PDB file of C-alpha atoms in Angstrom:
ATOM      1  CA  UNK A 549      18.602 -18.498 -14.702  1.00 43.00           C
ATOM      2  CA  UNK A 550      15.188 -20.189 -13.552  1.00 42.00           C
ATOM      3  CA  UNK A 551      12.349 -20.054 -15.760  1.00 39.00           C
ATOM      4  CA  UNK A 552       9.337 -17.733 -14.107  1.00 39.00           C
ATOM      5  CA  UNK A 553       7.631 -20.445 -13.054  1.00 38.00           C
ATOM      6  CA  UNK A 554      10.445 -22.320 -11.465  1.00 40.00           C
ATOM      7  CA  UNK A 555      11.089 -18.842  -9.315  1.00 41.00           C
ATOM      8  CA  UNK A 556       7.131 -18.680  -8.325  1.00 39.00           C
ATOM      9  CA  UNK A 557       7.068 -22.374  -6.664  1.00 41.00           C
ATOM     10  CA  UNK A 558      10.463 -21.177  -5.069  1.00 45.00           C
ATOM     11  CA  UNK A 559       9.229 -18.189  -3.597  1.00 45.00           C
ATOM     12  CA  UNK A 560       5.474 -19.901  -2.359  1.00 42.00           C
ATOM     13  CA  UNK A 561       7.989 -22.798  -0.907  1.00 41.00           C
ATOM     14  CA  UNK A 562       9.770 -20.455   0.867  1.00 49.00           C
ATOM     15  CA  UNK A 563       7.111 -18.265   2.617  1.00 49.00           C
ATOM     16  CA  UNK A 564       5.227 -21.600   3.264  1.00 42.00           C
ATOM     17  CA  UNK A 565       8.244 -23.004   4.952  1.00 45.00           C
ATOM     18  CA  UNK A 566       8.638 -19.736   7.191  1.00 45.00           C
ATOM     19  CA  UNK A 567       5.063 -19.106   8.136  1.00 45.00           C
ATOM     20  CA  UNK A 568       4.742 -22.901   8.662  1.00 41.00           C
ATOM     21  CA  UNK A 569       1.220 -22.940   6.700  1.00 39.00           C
ATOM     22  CA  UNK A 570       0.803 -26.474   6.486  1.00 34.00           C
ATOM     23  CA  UNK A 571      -2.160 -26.156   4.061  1.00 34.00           C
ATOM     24  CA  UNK A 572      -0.357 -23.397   1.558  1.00 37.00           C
ATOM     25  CA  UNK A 573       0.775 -24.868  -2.052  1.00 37.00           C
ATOM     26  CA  UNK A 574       2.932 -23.808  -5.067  1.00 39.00           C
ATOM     27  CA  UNK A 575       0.612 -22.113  -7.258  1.00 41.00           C
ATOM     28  CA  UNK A 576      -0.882 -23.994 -10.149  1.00 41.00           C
ATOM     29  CA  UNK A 577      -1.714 -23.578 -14.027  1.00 45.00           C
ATOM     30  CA  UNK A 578      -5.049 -21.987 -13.930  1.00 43.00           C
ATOM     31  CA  UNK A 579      -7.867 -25.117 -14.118  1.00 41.00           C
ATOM     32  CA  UNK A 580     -10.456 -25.586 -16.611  1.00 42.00           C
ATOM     33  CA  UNK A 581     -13.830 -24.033 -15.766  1.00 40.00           C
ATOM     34  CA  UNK A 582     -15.399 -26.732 -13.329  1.00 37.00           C
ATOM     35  CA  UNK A 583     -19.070 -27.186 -12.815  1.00 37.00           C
ATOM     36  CA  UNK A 584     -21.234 -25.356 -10.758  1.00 34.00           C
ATOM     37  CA  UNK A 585     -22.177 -27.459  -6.995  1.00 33.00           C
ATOM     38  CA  UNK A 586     -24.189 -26.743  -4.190  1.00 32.00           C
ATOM     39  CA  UNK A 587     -23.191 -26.160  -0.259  1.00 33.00           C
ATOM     40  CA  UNK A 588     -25.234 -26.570   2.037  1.00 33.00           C
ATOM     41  CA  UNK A 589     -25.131 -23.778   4.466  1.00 32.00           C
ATOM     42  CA  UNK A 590     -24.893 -24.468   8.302  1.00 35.00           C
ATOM     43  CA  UNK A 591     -27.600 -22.748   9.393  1.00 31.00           C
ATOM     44  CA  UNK A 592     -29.720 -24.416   6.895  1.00 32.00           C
ATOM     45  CA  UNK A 593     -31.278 -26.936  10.269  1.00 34.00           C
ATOM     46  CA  UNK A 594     -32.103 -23.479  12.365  1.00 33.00           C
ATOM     47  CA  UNK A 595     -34.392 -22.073   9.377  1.00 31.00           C
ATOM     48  CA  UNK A 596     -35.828 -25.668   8.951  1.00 29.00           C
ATOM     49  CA  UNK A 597     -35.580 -24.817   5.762  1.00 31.00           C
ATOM     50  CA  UNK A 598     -33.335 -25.342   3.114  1.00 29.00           C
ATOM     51  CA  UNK A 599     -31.054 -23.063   2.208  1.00 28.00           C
ATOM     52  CA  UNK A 600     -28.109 -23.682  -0.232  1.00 31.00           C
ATOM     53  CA  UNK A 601     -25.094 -21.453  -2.176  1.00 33.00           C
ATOM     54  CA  UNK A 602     -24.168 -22.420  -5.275  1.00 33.00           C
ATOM     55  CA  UNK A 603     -20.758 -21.823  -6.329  1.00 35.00           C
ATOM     56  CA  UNK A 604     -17.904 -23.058  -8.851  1.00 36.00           C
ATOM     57  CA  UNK A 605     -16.101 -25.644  -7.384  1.00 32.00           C
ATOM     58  CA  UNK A 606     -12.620 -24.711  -5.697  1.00 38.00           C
ATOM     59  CA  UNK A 607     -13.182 -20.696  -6.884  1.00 40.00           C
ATOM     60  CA  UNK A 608     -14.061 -18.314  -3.592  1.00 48.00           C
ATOM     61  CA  UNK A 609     -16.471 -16.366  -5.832  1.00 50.00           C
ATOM     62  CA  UNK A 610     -17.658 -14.206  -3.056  1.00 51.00           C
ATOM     63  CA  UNK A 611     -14.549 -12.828  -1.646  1.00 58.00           C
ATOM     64  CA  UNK A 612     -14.491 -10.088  -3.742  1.00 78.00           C
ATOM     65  CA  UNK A 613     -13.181  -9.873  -7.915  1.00 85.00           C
ATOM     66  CA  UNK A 614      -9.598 -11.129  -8.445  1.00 87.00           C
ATOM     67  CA  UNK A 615      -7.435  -8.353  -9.056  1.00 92.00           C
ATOM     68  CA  UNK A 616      -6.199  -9.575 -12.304  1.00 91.00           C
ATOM     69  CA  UNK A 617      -5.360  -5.876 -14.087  1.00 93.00           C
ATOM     70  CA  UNK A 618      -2.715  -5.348 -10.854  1.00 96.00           C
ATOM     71  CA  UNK A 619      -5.008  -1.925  -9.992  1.00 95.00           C
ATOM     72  CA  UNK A 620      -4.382  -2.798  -6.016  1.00 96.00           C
ATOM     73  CA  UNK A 621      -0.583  -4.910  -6.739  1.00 97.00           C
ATOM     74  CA  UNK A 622       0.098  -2.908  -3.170  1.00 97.00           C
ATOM     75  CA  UNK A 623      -1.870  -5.292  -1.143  1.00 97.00           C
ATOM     76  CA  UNK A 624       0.647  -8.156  -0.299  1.00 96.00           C
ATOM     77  CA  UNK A 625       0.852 -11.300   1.783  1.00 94.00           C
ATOM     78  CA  UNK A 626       2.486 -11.184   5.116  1.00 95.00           C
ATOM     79  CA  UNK A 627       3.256 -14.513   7.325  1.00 93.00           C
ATOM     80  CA  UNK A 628       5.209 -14.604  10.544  1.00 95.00           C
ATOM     81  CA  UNK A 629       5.845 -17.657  13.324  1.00 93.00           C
ATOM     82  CA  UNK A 630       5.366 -16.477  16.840  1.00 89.00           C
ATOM     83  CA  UNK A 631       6.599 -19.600  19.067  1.00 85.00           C
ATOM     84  CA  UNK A 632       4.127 -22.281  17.528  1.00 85.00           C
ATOM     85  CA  UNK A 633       1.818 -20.074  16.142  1.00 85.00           C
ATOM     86  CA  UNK A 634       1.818 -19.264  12.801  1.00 88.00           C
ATOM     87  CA  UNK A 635       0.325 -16.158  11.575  1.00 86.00           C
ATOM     88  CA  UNK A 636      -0.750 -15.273   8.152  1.00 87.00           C
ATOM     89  CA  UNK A 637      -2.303 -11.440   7.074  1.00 90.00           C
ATOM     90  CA  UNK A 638      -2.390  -9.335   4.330  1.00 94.00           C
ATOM     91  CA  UNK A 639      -0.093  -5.924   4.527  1.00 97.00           C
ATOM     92  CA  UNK A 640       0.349  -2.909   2.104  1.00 98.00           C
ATOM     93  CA  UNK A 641       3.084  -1.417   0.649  1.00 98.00           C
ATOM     94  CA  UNK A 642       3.924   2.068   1.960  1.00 98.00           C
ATOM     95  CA  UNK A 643       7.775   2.111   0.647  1.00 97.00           C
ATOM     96  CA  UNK A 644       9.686  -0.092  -1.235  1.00 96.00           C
ATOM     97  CA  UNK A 645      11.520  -1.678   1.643  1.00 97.00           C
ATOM     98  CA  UNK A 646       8.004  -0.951   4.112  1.00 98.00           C
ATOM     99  CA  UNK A 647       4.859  -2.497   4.650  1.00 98.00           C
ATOM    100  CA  UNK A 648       2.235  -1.036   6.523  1.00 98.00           C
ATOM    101  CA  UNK A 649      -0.002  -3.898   8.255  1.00 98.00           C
ATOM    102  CA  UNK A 650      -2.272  -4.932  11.198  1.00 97.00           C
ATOM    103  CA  UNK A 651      -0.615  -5.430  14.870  1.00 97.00           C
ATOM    104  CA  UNK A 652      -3.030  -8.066  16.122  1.00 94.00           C
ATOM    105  CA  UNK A 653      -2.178  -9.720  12.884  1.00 92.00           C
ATOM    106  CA  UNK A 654       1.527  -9.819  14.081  1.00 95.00           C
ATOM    107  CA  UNK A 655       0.953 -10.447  17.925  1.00 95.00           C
ATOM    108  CA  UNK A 656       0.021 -12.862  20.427  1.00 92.00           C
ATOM    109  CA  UNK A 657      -2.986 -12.477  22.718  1.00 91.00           C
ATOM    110  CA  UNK A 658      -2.201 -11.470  26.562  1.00 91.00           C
ATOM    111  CA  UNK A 659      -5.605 -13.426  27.308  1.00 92.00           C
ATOM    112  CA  UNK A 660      -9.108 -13.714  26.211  1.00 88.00           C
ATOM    113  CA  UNK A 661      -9.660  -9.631  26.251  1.00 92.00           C
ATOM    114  CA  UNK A 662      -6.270  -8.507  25.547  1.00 95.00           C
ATOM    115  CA  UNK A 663      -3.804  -7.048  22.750  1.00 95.00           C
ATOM    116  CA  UNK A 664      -1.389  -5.142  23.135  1.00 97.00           C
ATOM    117  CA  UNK A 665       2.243  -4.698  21.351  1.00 96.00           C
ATOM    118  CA  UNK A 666       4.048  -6.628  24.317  1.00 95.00           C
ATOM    119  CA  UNK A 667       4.467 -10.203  22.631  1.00 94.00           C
ATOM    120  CA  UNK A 668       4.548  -9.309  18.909  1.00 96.00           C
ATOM    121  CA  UNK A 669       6.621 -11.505  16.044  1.00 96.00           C
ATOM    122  CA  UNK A 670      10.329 -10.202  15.153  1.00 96.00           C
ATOM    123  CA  UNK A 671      10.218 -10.643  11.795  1.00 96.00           C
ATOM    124  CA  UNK A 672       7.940 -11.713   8.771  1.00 97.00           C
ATOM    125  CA  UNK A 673       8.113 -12.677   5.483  1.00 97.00           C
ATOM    126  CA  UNK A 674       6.394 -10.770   2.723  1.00 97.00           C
ATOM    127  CA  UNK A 675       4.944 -12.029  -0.757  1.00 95.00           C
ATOM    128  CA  UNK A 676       4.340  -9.908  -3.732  1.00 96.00           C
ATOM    129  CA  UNK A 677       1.681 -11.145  -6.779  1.00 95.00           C
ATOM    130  CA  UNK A 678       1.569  -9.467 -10.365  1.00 96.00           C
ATOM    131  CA  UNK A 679      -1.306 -11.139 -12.172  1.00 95.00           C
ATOM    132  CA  UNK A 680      -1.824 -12.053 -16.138  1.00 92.00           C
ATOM    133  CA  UNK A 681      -5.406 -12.109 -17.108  1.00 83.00           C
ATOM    134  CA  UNK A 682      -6.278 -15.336 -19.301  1.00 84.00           C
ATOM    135  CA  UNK A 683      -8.624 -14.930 -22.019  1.00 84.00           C
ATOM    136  CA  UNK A 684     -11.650 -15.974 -21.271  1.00 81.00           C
ATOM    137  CA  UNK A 685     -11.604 -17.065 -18.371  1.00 77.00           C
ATOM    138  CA  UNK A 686     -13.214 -13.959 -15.846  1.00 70.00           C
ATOM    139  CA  UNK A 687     -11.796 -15.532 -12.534  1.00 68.00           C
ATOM    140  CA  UNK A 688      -8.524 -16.722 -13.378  1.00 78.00           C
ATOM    141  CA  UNK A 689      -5.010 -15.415 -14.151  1.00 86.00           C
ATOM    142  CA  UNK A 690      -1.585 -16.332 -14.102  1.00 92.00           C
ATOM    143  CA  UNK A 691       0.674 -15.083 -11.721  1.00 92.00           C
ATOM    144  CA  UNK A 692       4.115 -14.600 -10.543  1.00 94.00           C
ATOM    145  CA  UNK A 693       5.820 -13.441  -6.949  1.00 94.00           C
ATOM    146  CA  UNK A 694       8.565 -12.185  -4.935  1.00 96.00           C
ATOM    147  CA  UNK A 695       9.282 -13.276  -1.601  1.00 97.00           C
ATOM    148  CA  UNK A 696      10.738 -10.475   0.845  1.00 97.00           C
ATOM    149  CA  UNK A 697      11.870 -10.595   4.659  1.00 97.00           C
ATOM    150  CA  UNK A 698      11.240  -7.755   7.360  1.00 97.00           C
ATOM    151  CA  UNK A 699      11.739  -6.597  10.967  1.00 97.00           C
ATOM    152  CA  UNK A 700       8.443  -6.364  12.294  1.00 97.00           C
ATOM    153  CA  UNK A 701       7.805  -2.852  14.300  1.00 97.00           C
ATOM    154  CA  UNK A 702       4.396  -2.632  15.915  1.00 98.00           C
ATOM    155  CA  UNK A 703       3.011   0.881  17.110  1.00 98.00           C
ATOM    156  CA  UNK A 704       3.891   1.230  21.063  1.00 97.00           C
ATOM    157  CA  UNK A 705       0.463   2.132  21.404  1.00 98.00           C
ATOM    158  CA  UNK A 706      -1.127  -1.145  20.274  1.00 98.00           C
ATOM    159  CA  UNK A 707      -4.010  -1.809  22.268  1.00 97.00           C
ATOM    160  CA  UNK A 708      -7.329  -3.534  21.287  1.00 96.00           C
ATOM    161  CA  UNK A 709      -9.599  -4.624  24.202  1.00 95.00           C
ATOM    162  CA  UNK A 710     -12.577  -7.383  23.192  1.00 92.00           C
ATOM    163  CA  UNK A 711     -15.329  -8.460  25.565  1.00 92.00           C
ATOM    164  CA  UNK A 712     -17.074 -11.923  26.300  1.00 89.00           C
ATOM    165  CA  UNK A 713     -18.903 -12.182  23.158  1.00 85.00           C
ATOM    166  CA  UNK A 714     -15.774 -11.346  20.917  1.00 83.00           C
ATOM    167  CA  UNK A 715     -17.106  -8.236  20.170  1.00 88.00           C
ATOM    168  CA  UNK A 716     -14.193  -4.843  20.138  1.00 92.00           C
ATOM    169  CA  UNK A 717     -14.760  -3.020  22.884  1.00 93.00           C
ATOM    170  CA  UNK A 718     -11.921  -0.288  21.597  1.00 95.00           C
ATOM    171  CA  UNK A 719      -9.286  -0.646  19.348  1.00 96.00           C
ATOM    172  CA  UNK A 720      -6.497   1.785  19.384  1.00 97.00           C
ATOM    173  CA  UNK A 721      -3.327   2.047  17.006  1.00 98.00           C
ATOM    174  CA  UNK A 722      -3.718  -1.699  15.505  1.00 98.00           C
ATOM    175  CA  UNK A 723      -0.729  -1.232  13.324  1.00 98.00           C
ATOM    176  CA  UNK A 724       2.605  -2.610  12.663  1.00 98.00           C
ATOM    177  CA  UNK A 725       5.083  -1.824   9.780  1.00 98.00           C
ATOM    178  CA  UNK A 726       7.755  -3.855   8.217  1.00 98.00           C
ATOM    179  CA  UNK A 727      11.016  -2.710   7.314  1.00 97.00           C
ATOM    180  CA  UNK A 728      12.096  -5.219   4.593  1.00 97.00           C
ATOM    181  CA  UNK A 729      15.806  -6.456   3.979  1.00 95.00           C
ATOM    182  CA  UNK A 730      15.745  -5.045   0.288  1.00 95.00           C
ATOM    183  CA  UNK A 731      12.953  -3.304  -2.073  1.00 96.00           C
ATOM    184  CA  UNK A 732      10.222  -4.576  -3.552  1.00 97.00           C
ATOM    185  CA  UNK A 733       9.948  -4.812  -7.670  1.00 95.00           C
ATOM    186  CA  UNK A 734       9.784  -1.796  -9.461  1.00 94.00           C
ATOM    187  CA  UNK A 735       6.524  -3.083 -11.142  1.00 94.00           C
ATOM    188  CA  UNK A 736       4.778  -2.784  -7.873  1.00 97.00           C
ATOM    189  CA  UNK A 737       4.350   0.969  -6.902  1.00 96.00           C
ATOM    190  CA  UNK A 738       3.831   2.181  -2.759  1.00 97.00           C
ATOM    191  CA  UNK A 739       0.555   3.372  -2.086  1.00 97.00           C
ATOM    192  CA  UNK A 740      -0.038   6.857  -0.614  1.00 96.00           C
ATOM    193  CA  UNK A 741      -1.377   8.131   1.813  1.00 97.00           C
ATOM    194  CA  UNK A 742      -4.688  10.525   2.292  1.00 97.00           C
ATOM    195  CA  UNK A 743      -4.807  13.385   3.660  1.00 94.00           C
ATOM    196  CA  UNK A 744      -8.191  13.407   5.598  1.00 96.00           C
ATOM    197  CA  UNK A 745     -10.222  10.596   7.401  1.00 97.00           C
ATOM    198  CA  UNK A 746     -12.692   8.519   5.478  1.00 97.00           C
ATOM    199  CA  UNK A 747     -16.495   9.534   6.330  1.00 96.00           C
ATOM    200  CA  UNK A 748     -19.876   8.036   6.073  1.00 97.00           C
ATOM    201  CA  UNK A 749     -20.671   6.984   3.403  1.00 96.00           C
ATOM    202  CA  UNK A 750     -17.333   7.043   1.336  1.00 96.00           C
ATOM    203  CA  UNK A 751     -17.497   3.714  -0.644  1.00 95.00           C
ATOM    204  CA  UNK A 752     -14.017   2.516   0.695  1.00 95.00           C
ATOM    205  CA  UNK A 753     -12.270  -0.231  -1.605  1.00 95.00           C
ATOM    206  CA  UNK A 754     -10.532  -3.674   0.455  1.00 93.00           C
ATOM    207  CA  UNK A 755      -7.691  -5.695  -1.181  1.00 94.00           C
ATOM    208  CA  UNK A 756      -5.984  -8.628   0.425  1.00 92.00           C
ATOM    209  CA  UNK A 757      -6.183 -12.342   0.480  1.00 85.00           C
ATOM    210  CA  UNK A 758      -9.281 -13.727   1.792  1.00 70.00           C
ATOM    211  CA  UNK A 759     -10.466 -16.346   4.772  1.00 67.00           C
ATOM    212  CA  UNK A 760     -13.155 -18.723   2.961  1.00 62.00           C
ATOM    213  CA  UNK A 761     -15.482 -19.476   6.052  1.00 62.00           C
ATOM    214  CA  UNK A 762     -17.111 -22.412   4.201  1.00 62.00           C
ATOM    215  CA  UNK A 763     -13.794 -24.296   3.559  1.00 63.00           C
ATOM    216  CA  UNK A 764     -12.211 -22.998   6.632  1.00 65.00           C
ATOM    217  CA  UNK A 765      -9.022 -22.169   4.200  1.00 67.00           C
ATOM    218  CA  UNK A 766      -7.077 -19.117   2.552  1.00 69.00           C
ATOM    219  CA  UNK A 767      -7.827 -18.001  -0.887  1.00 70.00           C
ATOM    220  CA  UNK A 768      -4.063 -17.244  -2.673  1.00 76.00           C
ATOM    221  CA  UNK A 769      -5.320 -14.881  -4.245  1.00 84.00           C
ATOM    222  CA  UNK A 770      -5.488 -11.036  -4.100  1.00 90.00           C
ATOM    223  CA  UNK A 771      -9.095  -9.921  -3.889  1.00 88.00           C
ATOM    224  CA  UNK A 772     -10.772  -6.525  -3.780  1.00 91.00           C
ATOM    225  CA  UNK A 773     -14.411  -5.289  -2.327  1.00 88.00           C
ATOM    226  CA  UNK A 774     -16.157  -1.928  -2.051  1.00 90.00           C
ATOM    227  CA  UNK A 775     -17.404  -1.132   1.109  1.00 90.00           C
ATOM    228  CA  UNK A 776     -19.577   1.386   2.604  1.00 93.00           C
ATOM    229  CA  UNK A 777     -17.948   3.554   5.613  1.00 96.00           C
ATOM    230  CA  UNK A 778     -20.711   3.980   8.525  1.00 95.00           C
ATOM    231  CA  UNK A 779     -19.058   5.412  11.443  1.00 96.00           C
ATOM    232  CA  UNK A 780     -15.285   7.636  11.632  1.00 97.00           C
ATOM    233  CA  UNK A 781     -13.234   6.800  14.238  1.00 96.00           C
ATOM    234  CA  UNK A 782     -14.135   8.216  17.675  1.00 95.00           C
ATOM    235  CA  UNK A 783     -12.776   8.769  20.867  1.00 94.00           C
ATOM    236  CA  UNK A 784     -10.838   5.531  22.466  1.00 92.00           C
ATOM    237  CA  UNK A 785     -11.572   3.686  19.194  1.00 95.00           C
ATOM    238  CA  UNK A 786      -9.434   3.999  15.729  1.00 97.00           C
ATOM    239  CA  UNK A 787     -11.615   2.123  13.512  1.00 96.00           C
ATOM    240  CA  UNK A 788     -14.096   3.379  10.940  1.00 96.00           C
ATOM    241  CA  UNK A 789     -16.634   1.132  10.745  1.00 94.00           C
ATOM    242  CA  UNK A 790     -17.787  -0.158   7.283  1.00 92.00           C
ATOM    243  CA  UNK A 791     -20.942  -2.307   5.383  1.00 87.00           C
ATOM    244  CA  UNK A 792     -19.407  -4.849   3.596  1.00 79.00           C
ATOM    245  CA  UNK A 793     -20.965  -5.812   0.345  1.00 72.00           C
ATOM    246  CA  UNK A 794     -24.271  -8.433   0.761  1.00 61.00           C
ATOM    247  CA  UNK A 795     -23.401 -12.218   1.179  1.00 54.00           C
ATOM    248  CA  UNK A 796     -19.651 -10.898   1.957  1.00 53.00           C
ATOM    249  CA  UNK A 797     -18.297 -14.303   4.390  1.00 54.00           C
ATOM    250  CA  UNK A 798     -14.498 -13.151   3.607  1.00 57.00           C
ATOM    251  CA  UNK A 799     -12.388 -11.818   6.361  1.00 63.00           C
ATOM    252  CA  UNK A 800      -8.601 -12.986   5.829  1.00 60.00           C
ATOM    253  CA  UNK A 801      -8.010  -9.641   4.123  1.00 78.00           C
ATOM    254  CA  UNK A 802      -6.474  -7.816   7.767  1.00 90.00           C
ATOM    255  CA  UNK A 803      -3.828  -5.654   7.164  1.00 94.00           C
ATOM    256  CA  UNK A 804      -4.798  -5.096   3.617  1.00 95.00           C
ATOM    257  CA  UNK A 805      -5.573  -1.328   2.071  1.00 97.00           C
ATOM    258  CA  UNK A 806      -8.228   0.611   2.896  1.00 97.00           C
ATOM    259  CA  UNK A 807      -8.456   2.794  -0.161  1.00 97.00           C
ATOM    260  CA  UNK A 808     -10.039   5.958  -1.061  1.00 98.00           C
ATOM    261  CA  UNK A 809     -10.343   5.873  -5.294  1.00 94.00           C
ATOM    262  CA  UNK A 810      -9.468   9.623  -5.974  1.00 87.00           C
ATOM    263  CA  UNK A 811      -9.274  10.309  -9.970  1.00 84.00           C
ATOM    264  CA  UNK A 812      -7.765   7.403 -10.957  1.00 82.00           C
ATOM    265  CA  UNK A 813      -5.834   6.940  -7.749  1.00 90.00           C
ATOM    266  CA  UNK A 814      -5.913   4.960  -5.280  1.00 96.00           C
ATOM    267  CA  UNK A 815      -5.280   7.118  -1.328  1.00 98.00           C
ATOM    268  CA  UNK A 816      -4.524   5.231   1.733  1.00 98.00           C
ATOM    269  CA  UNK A 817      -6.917   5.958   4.524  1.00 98.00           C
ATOM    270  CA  UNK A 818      -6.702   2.548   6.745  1.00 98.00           C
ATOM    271  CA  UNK A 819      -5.651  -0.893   7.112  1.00 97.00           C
ATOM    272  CA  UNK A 820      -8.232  -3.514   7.207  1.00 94.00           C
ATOM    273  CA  UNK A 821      -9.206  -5.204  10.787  1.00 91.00           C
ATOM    274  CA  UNK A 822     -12.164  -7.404   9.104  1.00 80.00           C
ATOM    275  CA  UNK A 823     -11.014 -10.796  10.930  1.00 72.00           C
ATOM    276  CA  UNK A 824     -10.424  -9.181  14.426  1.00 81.00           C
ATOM    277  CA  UNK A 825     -13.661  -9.454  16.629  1.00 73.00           C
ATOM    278  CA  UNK A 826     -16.939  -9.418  15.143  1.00 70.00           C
ATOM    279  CA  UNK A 827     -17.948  -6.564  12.261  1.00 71.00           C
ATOM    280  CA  UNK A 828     -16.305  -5.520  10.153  1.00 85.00           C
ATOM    281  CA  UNK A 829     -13.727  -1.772  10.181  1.00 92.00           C
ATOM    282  CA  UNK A 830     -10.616  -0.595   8.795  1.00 96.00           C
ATOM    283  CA  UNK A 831      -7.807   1.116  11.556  1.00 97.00           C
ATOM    284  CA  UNK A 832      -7.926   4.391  10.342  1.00 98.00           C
ATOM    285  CA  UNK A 833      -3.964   5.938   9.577  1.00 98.00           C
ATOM    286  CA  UNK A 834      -5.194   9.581   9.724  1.00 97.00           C
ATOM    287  CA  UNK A 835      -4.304  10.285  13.635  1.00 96.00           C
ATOM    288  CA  UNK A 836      -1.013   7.644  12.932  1.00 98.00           C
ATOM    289  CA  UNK A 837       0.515   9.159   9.809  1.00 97.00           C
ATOM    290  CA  UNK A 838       3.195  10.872  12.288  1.00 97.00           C
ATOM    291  CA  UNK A 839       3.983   7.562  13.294  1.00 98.00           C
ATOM    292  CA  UNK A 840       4.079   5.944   9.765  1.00 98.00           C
ATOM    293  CA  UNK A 841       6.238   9.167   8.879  1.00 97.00           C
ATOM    294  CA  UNK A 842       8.991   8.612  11.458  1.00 96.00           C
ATOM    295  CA  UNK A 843       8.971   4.760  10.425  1.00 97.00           C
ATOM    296  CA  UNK A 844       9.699   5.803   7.008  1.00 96.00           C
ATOM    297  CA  UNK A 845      12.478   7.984   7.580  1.00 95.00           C
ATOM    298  CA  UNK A 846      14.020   5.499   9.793  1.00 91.00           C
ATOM    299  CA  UNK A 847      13.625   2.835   6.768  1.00 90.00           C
ATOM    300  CA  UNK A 848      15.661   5.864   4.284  1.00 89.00           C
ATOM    301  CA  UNK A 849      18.075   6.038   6.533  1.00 87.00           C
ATOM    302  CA  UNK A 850      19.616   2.819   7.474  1.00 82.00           C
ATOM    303  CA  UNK A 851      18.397   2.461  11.329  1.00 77.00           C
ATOM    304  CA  UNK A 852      16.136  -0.490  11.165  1.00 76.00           C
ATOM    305  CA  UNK A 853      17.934  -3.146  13.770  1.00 68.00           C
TER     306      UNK A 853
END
């Protein structure tokens, strides 16, 4: 049998080969604590001024904490290839064999405006990521995965409509869930879901990989952030709208969990649409969760094609 981390390089291998992420990489040992540098921001020569960040070299420290205690193990990593695009989201687990995640995440553009569910990926692979914290280090941990393949179903309804400026005009039923070949560890438990909207100003909490804008790459990790809700979903438009936390420059974490932290638990109440337009929201599931339902059943009883 393969020693754990012979399996972990397998599985990263595996879901880099199928995505076609040219820049993804076996995960590594955990590296010594480096010294702190400085980046120059971009818009450092429109303040004429200069303005800086420092960081820890090669550690996206503003992405939100790493989820090394496994509270948010739900939040996975989804890839797909549609023709020579590669995509690459986050996704949550709603069942063992389902993941809930974002349609535009999933499917191709009909132009410049335009999504809708007719040009969407047919399957996708899925990665799982159980963390061990090591000692004293606050950022880092071991980890280990699982590497899981889906049909992809996105909602018929799928429709997000953007204007010139990038900016959502409305955004209805961004979802997509995917029915996987087999279940998922029992280590890593589904996440439910809640039974009423999300309202201003529940602190909402985001988990998913993240999109470092600095280095233009993916983090590998699974991060989480609070996040203020400021606006419910309203008519023609599914999102809630939320405040993300101050300095936040992290948006790779689509089609992660929105979470509602209810006594200890964690409550479903959207997926995340952070790198879709400009803002940043969550689709909300509440008006959907007939739709997530139905999926569900038809994972329990055998008629995924």
């Amino acid at each position: 049998m393969p020693s754990p981390r012979g399996w972990l390089a397998t599985a990263f291998l595996a879901l880099t080969a199928f995505v076609g992420c040219d820049g993804c990489q076996a995960p590594r040992p955990p590296p010594a604590p480096a010294a702190p540098r400085t980046v120059t921001s971009p818009i450092a020569g429109e303040l004429g001024e200069s303005l800086a960040l420092t960081i820890e070299a090669d550690r996206l420290l503003l992405a939100g904490k790493l989820d090394k205690e496994n509270r948010y193990a739900s939040a996975v990593v989804v890839g797909a290839r549609l023709g020579e695009q590669s995509k690459r989201c986050s996704g949550v687990l709603v069942d063992r064999r389902a993941v809930l995640t974002a349609a535009h995440c999933l499917c191709a553009p009909q132009s410049a405006s335009l999504m809708d569910a007719s040009n969407c990926a047919q399957r996708a692979a899925v990665s799982t990521i159980l963390y061990t914290p090591v000692p004293g280090l606050e950022d880092e941990a071991s980890s280990s995965s699982a590497l899981y393949l889906g049909v992809v179903h996105p909602h018929p309804a799928f429709r997000v409509l953007l204007n010139d400026h990038g900016e959502v005009v409305s955004s209805v039923a961004d979802l997509a869930m995917i029915h996987l070949e087999s279940p998922v560890e029992e280590a890593i438990s589904p996440v439910l879901m809640a039974r009423t909207e999300a309202q201003p100003p529940e602190t909402l909490i985001i988990a998913g990989q993240a999109y470092d804008e600095i280095y233009d790459r993916y983090d590998q990790n699974r991060r989480f952030s609070r996040n203020t809700a400021t606006r419910p979903p309203v008519a023609g438009d599914s999102r809630i709208l939320v405040r993300q936390p101050s300095g936040h420059l992290y948006k790779g974490d689509s089609g992660g969990p929105c979470l509602r932290e209810d006594s200890g638990h964690s409550l479903l109440v959207g997926v995340s649409s952070r790198n879709l337009g400009r803002g940043a929201a969550c689709t909300s599931i509440h008006g959907y969760q007939a739709w997530v339902r139905s999926e569900l059943r038809h994972t329990a009883e055998g008629q995924v094609p």
